[in-house]
Each structure stands twice: as C-alpha cells, then as structure tokens.
Amino acid sequence: MNKVLFFAHLREAVGKDYIEIDAAGKTVAQLKEELQKQYDLPRFESVMTAINEEFCQETDVIREGDEIAFIPPVSGG
Amino acid sequence: MNFAITKEPINVQEVIDKVVDRDAGAINVFIGTVRETTRGRKTLYLIYEAYESMAVKKLEQIGREIRERWPGAKVAITHRIGRLDITDIAVVIAVSTPHRPEAYEASRYAIERIKEMVPIWKKEHWEDGTEWIGDQLEQVPYPSGKPEVKDSDE
C-alpha cells in the first residue's frame, strides 16, 4: 500500500489529508492521471510530487510502501 | 534542532542563541512577518500549513547548502504554522559567519530557498474571501516536476 498525502488546495479538494491506495509499479504521471479522474483537482498540473520526502520526476516509478506527497507551489516565508 | 517547524509563537532570541559562535564576527537575523495589505487587498489573518517532516528536511538541506557556500557559517531557521495574525512572526532565520558580508548573503539565500522549495503553504483570509497562495510570484509552473534550481542533495 501507499500513503498519498494532499496539502493546501488539494487537501480541500479531496476532503482528506491522505488516502491509502496501491500505486506500486505506476509512474508518478500515471498516478496523477488516475487521481485527476477520481477527484477534481484544481491546478494539478503545476503540482510537484515527492516520494519519501524527496522531490521526484513524473517518470519515477512508485514502489510498495512509498509515501507519495503532492506539493503545490509553496508559499512559506 | 537548528531547523524547526512550530505551532507556537517563535522566540527570536532562542533562534539566535543556536548560532552563537566564538569565531563569528556577525549574526544576521531575518524576521518574516505577516503583512496586512497585499496589492491593495486587506488580509485579516493567515493560515500556514506544512508537510512537516519534509519541510524540516528541506530546511536542513538549506543549512547544508549555506555551510558549503559560506564556510564557517552557522544557520538556524524556525518557521511557524497555524493561524497567524497581522504582524505575527512567520519565520526567523539566524546566520552567523566569521565576517559580516557572508551573514547578509547567506540570510538572503536562506529565505529565497525557503520560498522556492520548502513545503509550506499559506492561506490568505481576506475581508472578501480566502485563497491558498501558489507562490510569491503568483504562479510558477514546474515542468520538470521539481523546482528548477540547484538542489545539491539530488
């Protein structure tokens, strides 16, 4: 299983902090496409992805147990 | 614990104390505060949220980048999350270096890096609505899937 985390406007769109799904073997791009179909995720194309707390590429493949987080453009400071 | 995310008001002196160094000739302190008016719109308060574990890692990474670029530097950063009112302190960056110019440069570097790649977000609550702020320049897309800046860890 994989924990998929949502923040900021994505968290509000999904209505949850995280979901648990089986995404092993999928690329980040494939997972994003699936989630986009399932939820209406505004501005999802400008969102970065982190696997296990490191920024990753859309082509990276998700492994069993990986924690995935979608990172909207940040606005700290 | 030189790099922290906190839900409590930040004690500025505590952040400074972390970088005190007998070989330092300067400590530069940056204090980021909540501004009331942005482009003519009045903010009532802000809500900050963070991917806390990753945000701490990314703050640590900024610390490493600074120590590589400015040898002898010590860095401490604390960012507050939760509800912040106008004039509240959102972030404190303290940098000590052997000489003054490097302390200014490293402090500036730290805040710019925070605004680029540390997973913290603010939601503006205005008199007439709310919005998650994408980034400081409104919208920067990241076509490569990550910020297009030097990321020495990767």
Short mmCIF file of C-alpha atoms in Angstrom, two decimals:
data_model
loop_
_atom_site.label_atom_id
_atom_site.label_comp_id
_atom_site.label_asym_id
_atom_site.label_seq_id
_atom_site.Cartn_x
_atom_site.Cartn_y
_atom_site.Cartn_z
CA MET A 1 0.00 0.00 0.00
CA ASN A 2 0.96 3.60 -0.47
CA LYS A 3 0.04 6.62 1.56
CA VAL A 4 -0.75 9.59 -0.68
CA LEU A 5 -0.69 12.99 1.00
CA PHE A 6 -2.51 16.14 -0.06
CA PHE A 7 -1.83 19.68 1.06
CA ALA A 8 -3.31 23.15 0.75
CA HIS A 9 -5.93 23.45 -2.00
CA LEU A 10 -5.54 19.78 -2.95
CA ARG A 11 -6.37 18.66 0.59
CA GLU A 12 -9.51 20.77 0.45
CA ALA A 13 -10.46 19.38 -2.98
CA VAL A 14 -10.01 15.76 -1.88
CA GLY A 15 -11.51 16.41 1.55
CA LYS A 16 -8.81 14.35 3.29
CA ASP A 17 -5.21 14.78 4.45
CA TYR A 18 -4.28 11.49 2.81
CA ILE A 19 -5.59 8.37 1.14
CA GLU A 20 -4.20 4.85 1.09
CA ILE A 21 -4.05 3.12 -2.27
CA ASP A 22 -1.94 0.55 -4.06
CA ALA A 23 0.17 2.54 -6.51
CA ALA A 24 3.20 0.26 -6.69
CA GLY A 25 4.51 -0.14 -10.24
CA LYS A 26 2.86 3.01 -11.52
CA THR A 27 4.74 6.10 -12.56
CA VAL A 28 4.03 9.37 -10.82
CA ALA A 29 2.43 10.62 -14.03
CA GLN A 30 0.09 7.61 -14.16
CA LEU A 31 -0.93 8.09 -10.53
CA LYS A 32 -1.59 11.78 -11.13
CA GLU A 33 -3.77 10.96 -14.13
CA GLU A 34 -5.81 8.46 -12.11
CA LEU A 35 -6.30 10.84 -9.22
CA GLN A 36 -7.26 13.64 -11.57
CA LYS A 37 -10.05 11.43 -12.92
CA GLN A 38 -11.21 10.37 -9.48
CA TYR A 39 -11.12 13.79 -7.85
CA ASP A 40 -11.49 17.22 -9.35
CA LEU A 41 -8.04 18.55 -8.56
CA PRO A 42 -7.58 22.19 -9.47
CA ARG A 43 -4.20 23.28 -10.90
CA PHE A 44 -2.92 19.71 -10.55
CA GLU A 45 -0.55 20.16 -13.49
CA SER A 46 1.54 22.74 -11.62
CA VAL A 47 1.94 20.46 -8.61
CA MET A 48 5.25 18.80 -7.76
CA THR A 49 5.49 15.32 -6.34
CA ALA A 50 7.64 13.95 -3.55
CA ILE A 51 8.39 10.30 -2.90
CA ASN A 52 9.50 9.61 0.66
CA GLU A 53 10.02 13.32 1.29
CA GLU A 54 12.24 14.00 -1.74
CA PHE A 55 11.15 15.76 -4.92
CA CYS A 56 10.86 13.30 -7.79
CA GLN A 57 10.21 13.22 -11.52
CA GLU A 58 6.92 12.40 -13.25
CA THR A 59 8.61 9.34 -14.78
CA ASP A 60 9.71 7.86 -11.46
CA VAL A 61 8.12 4.51 -10.59
CA ILE A 62 6.37 4.13 -7.25
CA ARG A 63 7.38 1.19 -5.08
CA GLU A 64 5.47 -0.71 -2.42
CA GLY A 65 5.38 1.31 0.81
CA ASP A 66 6.49 4.60 -0.74
CA GLU A 67 4.88 7.70 0.72
CA ILE A 68 3.73 9.99 -2.05
CA ALA A 69 3.02 13.67 -1.49
CA PHE A 70 1.70 16.23 -3.93
CA ILE A 71 3.36 19.58 -3.33
CA PRO A 72 1.53 22.62 -4.71
CA PRO A 73 3.76 25.64 -5.41
CA VAL A 74 5.00 26.62 -1.97
CA SER A 75 4.36 29.92 -0.20
CA GLY A 76 6.28 29.81 3.07
CA GLY A 77 8.46 32.54 4.45
CA MET B 1 17.38 21.11 16.38
CA ASN B 2 18.57 24.13 14.40
CA PHE B 3 15.72 23.67 11.90
CA ALA B 4 12.18 23.55 13.17
CA ILE B 5 8.51 23.91 12.36
CA THR B 6 6.43 25.10 15.30
CA LYS B 7 2.81 25.81 16.09
CA GLU B 8 3.81 28.22 18.86
CA PRO B 9 4.93 31.85 18.63
CA ILE B 10 8.64 31.98 17.74
CA ASN B 11 11.08 33.17 20.38
CA VAL B 12 13.58 35.13 18.28
CA GLN B 13 16.33 35.04 20.89
CA GLU B 14 16.20 31.25 21.07
CA VAL B 15 16.86 31.04 17.32
CA ILE B 16 19.77 33.50 17.61
CA ASP B 17 21.28 31.56 20.51
CA LYS B 18 21.63 28.48 18.27
CA VAL B 19 24.16 30.21 16.00
CA VAL B 20 26.28 31.98 18.62
CA ASP B 21 29.89 31.14 17.81
CA ARG B 22 33.19 32.39 19.23
CA ASP B 23 34.58 32.61 15.68
CA ALA B 24 31.63 34.62 14.38
CA GLY B 25 32.02 38.31 13.64
CA ALA B 26 28.37 38.74 12.71
CA ILE B 27 24.95 37.30 13.30
CA ASN B 28 22.31 38.30 10.78
CA VAL B 29 18.70 37.79 11.79
CA PHE B 30 15.83 37.82 9.32
CA ILE B 31 12.30 38.04 10.70
CA GLY B 32 9.45 37.42 8.29
CA THR B 33 6.15 38.93 9.45
CA VAL B 34 2.53 38.86 8.35
CA ARG B 35 1.70 41.92 6.25
CA GLU B 36 -1.75 43.47 6.29
CA THR B 37 -2.02 44.77 2.72
CA THR B 38 -1.02 42.96 -0.46
CA ARG B 39 -1.74 44.67 -3.79
CA GLY B 40 -4.44 46.75 -2.16
CA ARG B 41 -6.19 43.83 -0.56
CA LYS B 42 -6.56 43.69 3.20
CA THR B 43 -5.54 40.48 4.93
CA LEU B 44 -7.36 39.56 8.14
CA TYR B 45 -5.11 36.61 9.06
CA LEU B 46 -3.16 33.74 7.50
CA ILE B 47 -3.21 30.01 7.98
CA TYR B 48 0.12 28.29 7.33
CA GLU B 49 0.36 24.55 6.85
CA ALA B 50 3.39 22.34 6.20
CA TYR B 51 4.41 18.86 5.21
CA GLU B 52 6.29 18.97 8.46
CA SER B 53 8.73 16.08 8.17
CA MET B 54 9.78 17.06 4.64
CA ALA B 55 9.86 20.76 5.50
CA VAL B 56 12.36 20.10 8.30
CA LYS B 57 14.49 18.03 5.92
CA LYS B 58 14.44 20.81 3.34
CA LEU B 59 15.37 23.42 5.95
CA GLU B 60 18.28 21.17 6.95
CA GLN B 61 19.27 20.98 3.29
CA ILE B 62 19.32 24.79 3.09
CA GLY B 63 21.59 24.77 6.12
CA ARG B 64 23.98 22.37 4.39
CA GLU B 65 23.95 24.45 1.20
CA ILE B 66 24.84 27.55 3.19
CA ARG B 67 27.67 25.85 5.07
CA GLU B 68 29.09 24.67 1.73
CA ARG B 69 28.89 28.12 0.15
CA TRP B 70 29.97 30.12 3.18
CA PRO B 71 32.41 28.03 5.22
CA GLY B 72 32.20 28.65 8.93
CA ALA B 73 28.55 29.69 8.76
CA LYS B 74 26.07 28.52 11.38
CA VAL B 75 22.38 28.54 10.50
CA ALA B 76 19.13 28.19 12.42
CA ILE B 77 15.65 28.51 10.93
CA THR B 78 12.26 28.25 12.64
CA HIS B 79 9.01 28.55 10.69
CA ARG B 80 5.66 28.87 12.41
CA ILE B 81 2.46 27.22 11.13
CA GLY B 82 -1.19 27.50 12.11
CA ARG B 83 -3.12 30.74 12.37
CA LEU B 84 -1.05 33.92 12.29
CA ASP B 85 -2.40 37.42 12.75
CA ILE B 86 -1.11 40.63 11.21
CA THR B 87 2.42 41.47 12.47
CA ASP B 88 2.98 37.94 13.83
CA ILE B 89 6.35 36.37 13.08
CA ALA B 90 6.14 33.61 10.48
CA VAL B 91 9.82 32.78 10.10
CA VAL B 92 13.12 33.55 11.79
CA ILE B 93 16.47 32.90 10.12
CA ALA B 94 19.68 33.39 12.06
CA VAL B 95 23.07 33.08 10.37
CA SER B 96 26.45 33.62 11.97
CA THR B 97 29.63 33.91 9.91
CA PRO B 98 33.21 34.98 10.58
CA HIS B 99 32.66 38.20 8.59
CA ARG B 100 29.66 40.45 8.01
CA PRO B 101 29.10 40.26 4.21
CA GLU B 102 28.63 36.50 4.27
CA ALA B 103 26.00 36.72 7.02
CA TYR B 104 23.87 39.04 4.87
CA GLU B 105 24.32 36.93 1.75
CA ALA B 106 23.57 33.63 3.46
CA SER B 107 20.48 35.03 5.16
CA ARG B 108 19.11 36.23 1.83
CA TYR B 109 19.92 32.88 0.26
CA ALA B 110 18.03 31.05 3.01
CA ILE B 111 14.77 32.98 2.63
CA GLU B 112 14.82 32.72 -1.16
CA ARG B 113 15.35 28.96 -0.95
CA ILE B 114 12.51 28.64 1.56
CA LYS B 115 10.22 30.39 -0.89
CA GLU B 116 11.36 28.07 -3.68
CA MET B 117 11.22 24.61 -2.26
CA VAL B 118 10.25 24.12 1.38
CA PRO B 119 6.77 22.53 1.54
CA ILE B 120 4.94 25.21 3.49
CA TRP B 121 1.79 26.94 2.27
CA LYS B 122 -0.20 29.93 3.37
CA LYS B 123 -3.89 30.55 3.00
CA GLU B 124 -4.86 34.18 2.85
CA HIS B 125 -8.05 35.15 4.64
CA TRP B 126 -9.22 38.47 3.26
CA GLU B 127 -12.26 40.54 4.08
CA ASP B 128 -13.86 39.22 0.88
CA GLY B 129 -12.64 35.66 0.56
CA THR B 130 -9.86 33.11 1.01
CA GLU B 131 -7.21 31.57 -1.20
CA TRP B 132 -4.21 29.29 -0.98
CA ILE B 133 -1.28 31.26 -2.32
CA GLY B 134 0.58 29.36 -5.01
CA ASP B 135 3.90 31.08 -4.72
CA GLN B 136 5.28 34.52 -4.20
CA LEU B 137 5.10 35.43 -7.87
CA GLU B 138 1.57 34.02 -8.14
CA GLN B 139 2.17 31.03 -10.44
CA VAL B 140 5.41 29.32 -11.30
CA PRO B 141 4.81 26.03 -13.03
CA TYR B 142 7.42 23.33 -12.51
CA PRO B 143 7.53 21.49 -15.85
CA SER B 144 10.32 19.19 -14.75
CA GLY B 145 8.36 18.09 -11.70
CA LYS B 146 10.53 19.98 -9.25
CA PRO B 147 11.80 23.49 -8.70
CA GLU B 148 14.27 24.40 -11.40
CA VAL B 149 17.03 25.47 -9.10
CA LYS B 150 20.16 23.92 -7.75
CA ASP B 151 19.26 21.12 -5.41
CA SER B 152 22.56 19.86 -4.09
CA ASP B 153 21.01 16.82 -2.46
CA GLU B 154 19.68 15.39 -5.64
#
